[in-house]
mmCIF file of C-alpha atoms in Angstrom:
data_model
loop_
_atom_site.group_PDB
_atom_site.id
_atom_site.type_symbol
_atom_site.label_atom_id
_atom_site.label_comp_id
_atom_site.label_asym_id
_atom_site.label_seq_id
_atom_site.Cartn_x
_atom_site.Cartn_y
_atom_site.Cartn_z
ATOM 1 C CA UNK A 1 69.888 111.154 176.702
ATOM 2 C CA UNK A 2 73.317 112.762 177.141
ATOM 3 C CA UNK A 3 76.356 110.809 175.895
ATOM 4 C CA UNK A 4 78.776 110.499 178.828
ATOM 5 C CA UNK A 5 82.048 108.706 179.506
ATOM 6 C CA UNK A 6 83.547 108.559 182.986
ATOM 7 C CA UNK A 7 80.908 111.060 183.953
ATOM 8 C CA UNK A 8 82.038 113.553 181.287
ATOM 9 C CA UNK A 9 79.894 114.842 178.499
ATOM 10 C CA UNK A 10 81.161 114.983 174.934
ATOM 11 C CA UNK A 11 81.759 118.729 175.262
ATOM 12 C CA UNK A 12 83.743 118.169 178.467
ATOM 13 C CA UNK A 13 85.923 115.585 176.749
ATOM 14 C CA UNK A 14 86.669 118.044 173.888
ATOM 15 C CA UNK A 15 87.677 120.715 176.407
ATOM 16 C CA UNK A 16 89.931 118.288 178.268
ATOM 17 C CA UNK A 17 91.560 117.183 175.010
ATOM 18 C CA UNK A 18 92.229 120.783 174.025
ATOM 19 C CA UNK A 19 93.645 121.503 177.467
ATOM 20 C CA UNK A 20 95.934 118.487 177.227
ATOM 21 C CA UNK A 21 97.089 119.575 173.759
ATOM 22 C CA UNK A 22 97.842 123.078 174.983
ATOM 23 C CA UNK A 23 99.836 121.719 177.925
ATOM 24 C CA UNK A 24 101.754 119.381 175.600
ATOM 25 C CA UNK A 25 102.577 122.248 173.231
ATOM 26 C CA UNK A 26 103.701 124.392 176.149
ATOM 27 C CA UNK A 27 105.936 121.631 177.518
ATOM 28 C CA UNK A 28 107.376 120.995 174.055
ATOM 29 C CA UNK A 29 108.061 124.695 173.494
ATOM 30 C CA UNK A 30 109.604 125.055 176.940
ATOM 31 C CA UNK A 31 111.812 122.031 176.334
ATOM 32 C CA UNK A 32 112.943 123.467 172.987
ATOM 33 C CA UNK A 33 113.783 126.807 174.609
ATOM 34 C CA UNK A 34 115.763 125.051 177.342
ATOM 35 C CA UNK A 35 117.646 123.054 174.717
ATOM 36 C CA UNK A 36 118.460 126.158 172.684
ATOM 37 C CA UNK A 37 119.656 128.000 175.788
ATOM 38 C CA UNK A 38 121.753 124.983 176.799
ATOM 39 C CA UNK A 39 123.408 124.803 173.380
ATOM 40 C CA UNK A 40 124.006 128.535 173.396
ATOM 41 C CA UNK A 41 125.614 128.428 176.823
ATOM 42 C CA UNK A 42 127.720 125.426 175.789
ATOM 43 C CA UNK A 43 128.990 127.291 172.741
ATOM 44 C CA UNK A 44 129.767 130.332 174.860
ATOM 45 C CA UNK A 45 131.723 128.165 177.302
ATOM 46 C CA UNK A 46 133.632 126.558 174.457
ATOM 47 C CA UNK A 47 134.427 129.913 172.869
ATOM 48 C CA UNK A 48 135.599 131.256 176.212
ATOM 49 C CA UNK A 49 137.730 128.183 176.794
ATOM 50 C CA UNK A 50 139.249 128.451 173.326
ATOM 51 C CA UNK A 51 140.041 132.132 173.837
ATOM 52 C CA UNK A 52 141.686 131.422 177.195
ATOM 53 C CA UNK A 53 143.782 128.602 175.777
ATOM 54 C CA UNK A 54 144.884 130.629 172.777
ATOM 55 C CA UNK A 55 145.814 133.535 175.014
ATOM 56 C CA UNK A 56 148.049 131.098 176.880
ATOM 57 C CA UNK A 57 149.546 129.541 173.749
ATOM 58 C CA UNK A 58 150.054 132.591 171.567
ATOM 59 C CA UNK A 59 153.037 134.197 173.315
ATOM 60 C CA UNK A 60 154.678 130.777 173.556
ATOM 61 C CA UNK A 61 154.290 129.954 169.854
ATOM 62 C CA UNK A 62 155.754 133.336 168.970
ATOM 63 C CA UNK A 63 158.819 132.481 171.016
ATOM 64 C CA UNK A 64 159.022 129.053 169.348
ATOM 65 C CA UNK A 65 158.890 130.710 165.926
ATOM 66 C CA UNK A 66 161.570 133.166 167.035
ATOM 67 C CA UNK A 67 163.762 130.253 168.173
ATOM 68 C CA UNK A 68 163.914 131.356 171.795
ATOM 69 C CA UNK A 69 161.850 128.450 173.097
ATOM 70 C CA UNK A 70 161.645 124.767 172.160
ATOM 71 C CA UNK A 71 158.585 123.081 170.698
ATOM 72 C CA UNK A 72 158.535 120.616 173.577
ATOM 73 C CA UNK A 73 157.850 123.431 176.050
ATOM 74 C CA UNK A 74 154.741 124.400 174.102
ATOM 75 C CA UNK A 75 153.653 120.761 173.769
ATOM 76 C CA UNK A 76 153.885 120.462 177.549
ATOM 77 C CA UNK A 77 151.193 123.085 177.893
ATOM 78 C CA UNK A 78 148.718 121.202 175.721
ATOM 79 C CA UNK A 79 146.574 118.796 177.714
ATOM 80 C CA UNK A 80 145.022 115.782 175.974
ATOM 81 C CA UNK A 81 141.492 117.142 176.146
ATOM 82 C CA UNK A 82 142.658 120.371 174.491
ATOM 83 C CA UNK A 83 144.494 118.883 171.534
ATOM 84 C CA UNK A 84 141.597 119.616 169.165
ATOM 85 C CA UNK A 85 141.686 123.285 170.121
ATOM 86 C CA UNK A 86 145.451 123.332 169.645
ATOM 87 C CA UNK A 87 145.210 121.853 166.140
ATOM 88 C CA UNK A 88 142.662 124.479 165.137
ATOM 89 C CA UNK A 89 144.940 127.132 166.627
ATOM 90 C CA UNK A 90 147.859 125.903 164.528
ATOM 91 C CA UNK A 91 145.659 125.740 161.411
ATOM 92 C CA UNK A 92 145.043 129.468 161.589
ATOM 93 C CA UNK A 93 148.760 130.137 161.928
ATOM 94 C CA UNK A 94 149.738 127.841 159.065
ATOM 95 C CA UNK A 95 147.455 129.636 156.601
ATOM 96 C CA UNK A 96 149.061 132.994 157.402
ATOM 97 C CA UNK A 97 152.732 132.017 157.434
ATOM 98 C CA UNK A 98 155.233 130.974 154.778
ATOM 99 C CA UNK A 99 158.723 129.551 154.581
ATOM 100 C CA UNK A 100 160.566 128.465 157.706
ATOM 101 C CA UNK A 101 157.913 129.858 160.037
ATOM 102 C CA UNK A 102 155.214 127.794 158.379
ATOM 103 C CA UNK A 103 157.425 124.690 158.568
ATOM 104 C CA UNK A 104 157.892 125.318 162.279
ATOM 105 C CA UNK A 105 154.127 125.390 162.748
ATOM 106 C CA UNK A 106 153.752 122.158 160.769
ATOM 107 C CA UNK A 107 156.378 120.514 162.975
ATOM 108 C CA UNK A 108 154.386 121.576 166.026
ATOM 109 C CA UNK A 109 151.267 119.949 164.573
ATOM 110 C CA UNK A 110 152.654 116.579 163.462
ATOM 111 C CA UNK A 111 152.533 114.785 166.860
ATOM 112 C CA UNK A 112 148.767 115.382 166.975
ATOM 113 C CA UNK A 113 147.897 114.388 163.408
ATOM 114 C CA UNK A 114 147.574 110.589 163.938
ATOM 115 C CA UNK A 115 144.561 111.336 166.151
ATOM 116 C CA UNK A 116 143.176 113.577 163.393
ATOM 117 C CA UNK A 117 143.617 110.764 160.854
ATOM 118 C CA UNK A 118 141.448 108.524 163.013
ATOM 119 C CA UNK A 119 138.591 110.968 162.413
ATOM 120 C CA UNK A 120 138.515 109.765 158.797
ATOM 121 C CA UNK A 121 136.651 106.699 160.082
ATOM 122 C CA UNK A 122 133.880 108.686 161.743
ATOM 123 C CA UNK A 123 130.289 108.323 160.530
ATOM 124 C CA UNK A 124 129.778 112.069 160.275
ATOM 125 C CA UNK A 125 130.830 113.372 156.823
ATOM 126 C CA UNK A 126 131.425 116.815 158.339
ATOM 127 C CA UNK A 127 133.991 115.353 160.736
ATOM 128 C CA UNK A 128 135.658 113.361 157.971
ATOM 129 C CA UNK A 129 135.830 116.466 155.795
ATOM 130 C CA UNK A 130 137.323 118.479 158.636
ATOM 131 C CA UNK A 131 139.931 115.765 159.193
ATOM 132 C CA UNK A 132 140.858 115.785 155.501
ATOM 133 C CA UNK A 133 141.100 119.573 155.508
ATOM 134 C CA UNK A 134 143.342 119.507 158.587
ATOM 135 C CA UNK A 135 145.654 116.825 157.218
ATOM 136 C CA UNK A 136 145.817 118.594 153.873
ATOM 137 C CA UNK A 137 146.787 121.864 155.488
ATOM 138 C CA UNK A 138 149.243 120.580 158.083
ATOM 139 C CA UNK A 139 150.905 117.526 156.503
ATOM 140 C CA UNK A 140 149.572 116.594 153.086
ATOM 141 C CA UNK A 141 152.798 114.825 152.103
ATOM 142 C CA UNK A 142 152.696 112.614 155.175
ATOM 143 C CA UNK A 143 149.047 111.691 154.607
ATOM 144 C CA UNK A 144 148.804 111.681 150.818
ATOM 145 C CA UNK A 145 147.516 108.093 150.687
ATOM 146 C CA UNK A 146 144.772 108.818 153.232
ATOM 147 C CA UNK A 147 143.699 111.965 151.378
ATOM 148 C CA UNK A 148 143.755 110.152 148.025
ATOM 149 C CA UNK A 149 141.527 107.472 149.550
ATOM 150 C CA UNK A 150 139.132 110.213 150.683
ATOM 151 C CA UNK A 151 138.550 111.083 147.010
ATOM 152 C CA UNK A 152 136.363 107.982 146.903
ATOM 153 C CA UNK A 153 134.373 108.925 149.999
ATOM 154 C CA UNK A 154 130.592 108.552 149.510
ATOM 155 C CA UNK A 155 130.152 112.126 150.729
ATOM 156 C CA UNK A 156 130.787 114.765 148.010
ATOM 157 C CA UNK A 157 131.815 117.171 150.792
ATOM 158 C CA UNK A 158 134.660 114.884 151.866
ATOM 159 C CA UNK A 159 135.705 114.105 148.301
ATOM 160 C CA UNK A 160 135.876 117.734 147.202
ATOM 161 C CA UNK A 161 137.782 118.691 150.344
ATOM 162 C CA UNK A 162 140.334 115.984 149.534
ATOM 163 C CA UNK A 163 140.590 117.151 145.925
ATOM 164 C CA UNK A 164 141.273 120.723 146.979
ATOM 165 C CA UNK A 165 143.923 119.610 149.443
ATOM 166 C CA UNK A 166 145.749 117.615 146.769
ATOM 167 C CA UNK A 167 145.404 120.243 144.034
ATOM 168 C CA UNK A 168 147.047 122.848 146.255
ATOM 169 C CA UNK A 169 150.243 120.792 146.222
ATOM 170 C CA UNK A 170 150.927 121.575 142.538
ATOM 171 C CA UNK A 171 152.280 118.049 142.199
ATOM 172 C CA UNK A 172 151.736 116.772 138.629
ATOM 173 C CA UNK A 173 152.076 113.191 139.864
ATOM 174 C CA UNK A 174 148.735 113.640 141.626
ATOM 175 C CA UNK A 175 146.907 115.029 138.587
ATOM 176 C CA UNK A 176 146.118 111.642 137.054
ATOM 177 C CA UNK A 177 144.651 110.243 140.273
ATOM 178 C CA UNK A 178 142.555 113.354 140.685
ATOM 179 C CA UNK A 179 141.130 113.079 137.182
ATOM 180 C CA UNK A 180 140.291 109.401 137.596
ATOM 181 C CA UNK A 181 138.403 110.244 140.775
ATOM 182 C CA UNK A 182 136.600 113.163 139.180
ATOM 183 C CA UNK A 183 135.325 111.020 136.322
ATOM 184 C CA UNK A 184 133.415 108.876 138.799
ATOM 185 C CA UNK A 185 131.670 111.873 140.360
ATOM 186 C CA UNK A 186 129.339 113.133 137.652
ATOM 187 C CA UNK A 187 127.668 115.651 139.976
ATOM 188 C CA UNK A 188 130.745 117.870 139.973
ATOM 189 C CA UNK A 189 130.773 120.682 137.435
ATOM 190 C CA UNK A 190 133.555 120.197 134.887
ATOM 191 C CA UNK A 191 134.479 123.875 134.783
ATOM 192 C CA UNK A 192 135.003 123.824 138.540
ATOM 193 C CA UNK A 193 137.075 120.645 138.335
ATOM 194 C CA UNK A 194 139.212 121.934 135.480
ATOM 195 C CA UNK A 195 139.870 125.143 137.403
ATOM 196 C CA UNK A 196 141.000 123.074 140.351
ATOM 197 C CA UNK A 197 143.361 121.039 138.186
ATOM 198 C CA UNK A 198 144.627 124.156 136.431
ATOM 199 C CA UNK A 199 145.626 125.526 139.828
ATOM 200 C CA UNK A 200 148.342 122.847 139.840
ATOM 201 C CA UNK A 201 150.103 124.899 137.178
ATOM 202 C CA UNK A 202 151.855 124.184 133.861
ATOM 203 C CA UNK A 203 153.770 121.241 135.320
ATOM 204 C CA UNK A 204 150.570 119.216 135.071
ATOM 205 C CA UNK A 205 150.547 119.747 131.284
ATOM 206 C CA UNK A 206 152.400 116.563 130.239
ATOM 207 C CA UNK A 207 150.105 114.348 132.322
ATOM 208 C CA UNK A 208 147.006 116.097 130.986
ATOM 209 C CA UNK A 209 148.187 115.761 127.373
ATOM 210 C CA UNK A 210 148.865 112.075 127.879
ATOM 211 C CA UNK A 211 145.380 111.520 129.286
ATOM 212 C CA UNK A 212 143.736 113.463 126.454
ATOM 213 C CA UNK A 213 145.545 111.406 123.807
ATOM 214 C CA UNK A 214 144.838 108.014 125.396
ATOM 215 C CA UNK A 215 141.730 106.372 123.848
ATOM 216 C CA UNK A 216 141.703 103.776 126.637
ATOM 217 C CA UNK A 217 140.961 106.373 129.270
ATOM 218 C CA UNK A 218 137.469 107.206 130.492
ATOM 219 C CA UNK A 219 135.889 109.679 128.061
ATOM 220 C CA UNK A 220 134.946 112.167 130.762
ATOM 221 C CA UNK A 221 138.489 112.044 132.119
ATOM 222 C CA UNK A 222 139.781 113.011 128.671
ATOM 223 C CA UNK A 223 137.191 115.784 128.452
ATOM 224 C CA UNK A 224 138.359 117.106 131.804
ATOM 225 C CA UNK A 225 141.970 116.999 130.615
ATOM 226 C CA UNK A 226 141.071 119.024 127.525
ATOM 227 C CA UNK A 227 139.136 121.603 129.546
ATOM 228 C CA UNK A 228 142.087 122.000 131.903
ATOM 229 C CA UNK A 229 144.542 122.390 129.027
ATOM 230 C CA UNK A 230 142.346 125.202 127.701
ATOM 231 C CA UNK A 231 142.737 127.032 130.981
ATOM 232 C CA UNK A 232 146.476 126.372 131.045
ATOM 233 C CA UNK A 233 146.787 127.634 127.456
ATOM 234 C CA UNK A 234 149.037 124.624 126.839
ATOM 235 C CA UNK A 235 150.394 125.085 123.311
ATOM 236 C CA UNK A 236 151.959 121.615 123.290
ATOM 237 C CA UNK A 237 148.486 120.057 123.515
ATOM 238 C CA UNK A 238 147.546 120.958 119.958
ATOM 239 C CA UNK A 239 148.719 117.614 118.518
ATOM 240 C CA UNK A 240 146.652 115.637 121.022
ATOM 241 C CA UNK A 241 143.595 117.792 120.322
ATOM 242 C CA UNK A 242 144.050 117.339 116.568
ATOM 243 C CA UNK A 243 144.239 113.571 116.960
ATOM 244 C CA UNK A 244 141.011 113.642 118.944
ATOM 245 C CA UNK A 245 139.009 115.544 116.323
ATOM 246 C CA UNK A 246 140.361 113.281 113.594
ATOM 247 C CA UNK A 247 139.634 109.962 115.282
ATOM 248 C CA UNK A 248 136.959 110.307 117.966
ATOM 249 C CA UNK A 249 133.151 110.465 117.771
ATOM 250 C CA UNK A 250 132.002 111.313 121.293
ATOM 251 C CA UNK A 251 130.295 114.725 121.333
ATOM 252 C CA UNK A 252 131.671 115.924 124.666
ATOM 253 C CA UNK A 253 135.201 114.927 123.731
ATOM 254 C CA UNK A 254 135.015 116.544 120.287
ATOM 255 C CA UNK A 255 133.613 119.777 121.708
ATOM 256 C CA UNK A 256 136.342 119.929 124.362
ATOM 257 C CA UNK A 257 139.058 119.299 121.767
ATOM 258 C CA UNK A 258 137.602 121.959 119.460
ATOM 259 C CA UNK A 259 137.601 124.471 122.289
ATOM 260 C CA UNK A 260 141.261 123.666 122.844
ATOM 261 C CA UNK A 261 142.065 124.099 119.162
ATOM 262 C CA UNK A 262 140.123 127.335 119.093
ATOM 263 C CA UNK A 263 142.487 128.683 121.742
ATOM 264 C CA UNK A 264 145.863 127.238 120.735
ATOM 265 C CA UNK A 265 145.403 125.918 117.184
ATOM 266 C CA UNK A 266 146.654 127.295 113.901
ATOM 267 C CA UNK A 267 146.270 126.881 110.151
ATOM 268 C CA UNK A 268 147.502 123.277 110.397
ATOM 269 C CA UNK A 269 144.223 122.323 112.083
ATOM 270 C CA UNK A 270 141.959 124.000 109.511
ATOM 271 C CA UNK A 271 141.238 120.898 107.426
ATOM 272 C CA UNK A 272 140.252 118.528 110.268
ATOM 273 C CA UNK A 273 138.099 121.296 111.760
ATOM 274 C CA UNK A 274 136.435 121.936 108.371
ATOM 275 C CA UNK A 275 135.479 118.265 108.114
ATOM 276 C CA UNK A 276 133.502 118.557 111.341
ATOM 277 C CA UNK A 277 131.293 121.250 109.820
ATOM 278 C CA UNK A 278 129.325 118.444 108.170
ATOM 279 C CA UNK A 279 128.887 116.246 111.256
ATOM 280 C CA UNK A 280 125.268 115.421 112.245
ATOM 281 C CA UNK A 281 125.770 116.727 115.782
ATOM 282 C CA UNK A 282 124.849 120.448 116.072
ATOM 283 C CA UNK A 283 127.027 120.973 119.160
ATOM 284 C CA UNK A 284 130.069 119.731 117.253
ATOM 285 C CA UNK A 285 129.178 121.820 114.176
ATOM 286 C CA UNK A 286 128.759 124.931 116.313
ATOM 287 C CA UNK A 287 132.139 124.559 117.983
ATOM 288 C CA UNK A 288 133.770 123.682 114.677
ATOM 289 C CA UNK A 289 132.480 126.943 113.170
ATOM 290 C CA UNK A 290 133.795 128.914 116.120
ATOM 291 C CA UNK A 291 137.184 127.206 116.017
ATOM 292 C CA UNK A 292 137.493 127.757 112.270
ATOM 293 C CA UNK A 293 136.754 131.449 112.717
ATOM 294 C CA UNK A 294 139.586 131.656 115.253
ATOM 295 C CA UNK A 295 142.269 129.714 113.368
ATOM 296 C CA UNK A 296 141.120 130.155 109.769
ATOM 297 C CA UNK A 297 142.075 132.536 107.000
ATOM 298 C CA UNK A 298 140.177 134.638 104.511
ATOM 299 C CA UNK A 299 139.521 131.548 102.439
ATOM 300 C CA UNK A 300 137.399 130.137 105.278
ATOM 301 C CA UNK A 301 134.926 133.009 105.300
ATOM 302 C CA UNK A 302 132.607 131.271 102.848
ATOM 303 C CA UNK A 303 132.489 128.124 105.010
ATOM 304 C CA UNK A 304 131.579 130.207 108.045
ATOM 305 C CA UNK A 305 129.000 132.163 106.033
ATOM 306 C CA UNK A 306 127.423 128.913 104.828
ATOM 307 C CA UNK A 307 126.901 127.857 108.451
ATOM 308 C CA UNK A 308 124.408 130.723 108.803
ATOM 309 C CA UNK A 309 122.028 128.508 106.786
ATOM 310 C CA UNK A 310 122.254 125.728 109.379
ATOM 311 C CA UNK A 311 119.004 124.430 110.854
ATOM 312 C CA UNK A 312 120.410 124.710 114.378
ATOM 313 C CA UNK A 313 120.095 128.097 116.061
ATOM 314 C CA UNK A 314 123.152 127.176 118.108
ATOM 315 C CA UNK A 315 125.256 126.762 114.960
ATOM 316 C CA UNK A 316 123.884 130.006 113.484
ATOM 317 C CA UNK A 317 124.840 131.913 116.631
ATOM 318 C CA UNK A 318 128.429 130.720 116.320
ATOM 319 C CA UNK A 319 128.456 131.394 112.595
ATOM 320 C CA UNK A 320 127.491 135.063 112.921
ATOM 321 C CA UNK A 321 130.005 135.378 115.743
ATOM 322 C CA UNK A 322 132.601 133.853 113.430
ATOM 323 C CA UNK A 323 131.892 136.382 110.665
ATOM 324 C CA UNK A 324 132.398 139.165 113.149
ATOM 325 C CA UNK A 325 135.606 137.596 114.477
ATOM 326 C CA UNK A 326 136.905 137.299 110.885
ATOM 327 C CA UNK A 327 136.240 140.996 110.357
ATOM 328 C CA UNK A 328 133.473 140.506 107.796
ATOM 329 C CA UNK A 329 131.045 143.058 109.140
ATOM 330 C CA UNK A 330 130.007 143.737 105.539
ATOM 331 C CA UNK A 331 128.531 140.261 105.271
ATOM 332 C CA UNK A 332 126.773 140.643 108.605
ATOM 333 C CA UNK A 333 125.318 144.017 107.589
ATOM 334 C CA UNK A 334 124.156 142.589 104.277
ATOM 335 C CA UNK A 335 122.480 139.718 106.087
ATOM 336 C CA UNK A 336 120.989 141.994 108.748
ATOM 337 C CA UNK A 337 119.347 144.280 106.205
ATOM 338 C CA UNK A 338 117.894 141.406 104.172
ATOM 339 C CA UNK A 339 114.700 139.413 104.589
ATOM 340 C CA UNK A 340 116.716 136.274 105.332
ATOM 341 C CA UNK A 341 115.331 134.096 108.141
ATOM 342 C CA UNK A 342 118.623 134.569 110.016
ATOM 343 C CA UNK A 343 118.655 138.368 109.663
ATOM 344 C CA UNK A 344 117.711 138.823 113.336
ATOM 345 C CA UNK A 345 120.770 136.842 114.445
ATOM 346 C CA UNK A 346 123.003 139.107 112.337
ATOM 347 C CA UNK A 347 121.409 142.235 113.798
ATOM 348 C CA UNK A 348 121.913 140.985 117.335
ATOM 349 C CA UNK A 349 125.567 140.251 116.638
ATOM 350 C CA UNK A 350 126.137 143.699 115.131
ATOM 351 C CA UNK A 351 124.572 145.269 118.193
ATOM 352 C CA UNK A 352 127.029 143.531 120.535
ATOM 353 C CA UNK A 353 130.425 144.839 121.547
ATOM 354 C CA UNK A 354 133.273 144.194 119.050
ATOM 355 C CA UNK A 355 134.497 140.556 119.007
#
């Protein structure tokens, strides 16, 4: 007896199911193609519209910048639905100009920025980030509070865009707020953050030194301050760094302070650095050895040489580097030619370029 349903055999039903699936796939593929073509055509129309508008605005803005035409005449050419295009047009000009010409462009943009600020409330993080970028480029002073608030945005894209906008101002008064915000975002790489803060220039030094020396501040904020002071080569920070290595116990903070001392310290810091050679933490010992090799004297060679016996490979690596930095290639060669368990480390260091 043949199994049938609605007069169809099992084989017929399989064929109909496959046919239906093929038709569904075809319809889905066709719909996707139509959608892609639609989006492509929409983008082409937008690009064409933008090009036409900019061709209309460009000769006018040049006359405004030359002082032969008023800003109001250009504003009269900008219809409400084209304000977004106009802002983007001005953004490109502002990044290329300086001085009075740039200020003229910023003045042209200001009437449209309240609408841009409203974009900070949008659900899309990309739109919020674009709004922050626009405000930061065209009127960061007028919207400092809004951009500072964006540092706490749940989207890292928005927060980092706000940080960049503020760091470009080279305003030391903003450095502390930036560091406090950075400490709460552990996903951000400290070297990247310190580079951003360092771009604010030497004027940020006093604020950074104050943060580094303050034991009430968040530890990671103090670490960030130390890393930034390293990049700024801030000689006045040596006292704060010395206080840290004499009084603190956090590994990250001690390592950051030792890196700072390594760069700007002197013989006055030798004793507190020497004391850290006996700390249980290998990361601290390693950086202490390196710092001592940079700021020490001939009398510190034996302390650096003793660190070659350390159980930590990380400490040994810094110790052999330190011997090379102190000019004691004789000790390295003696170690390299021996049967000592650290002979390989000495040979590798000798094979490297001069320290």
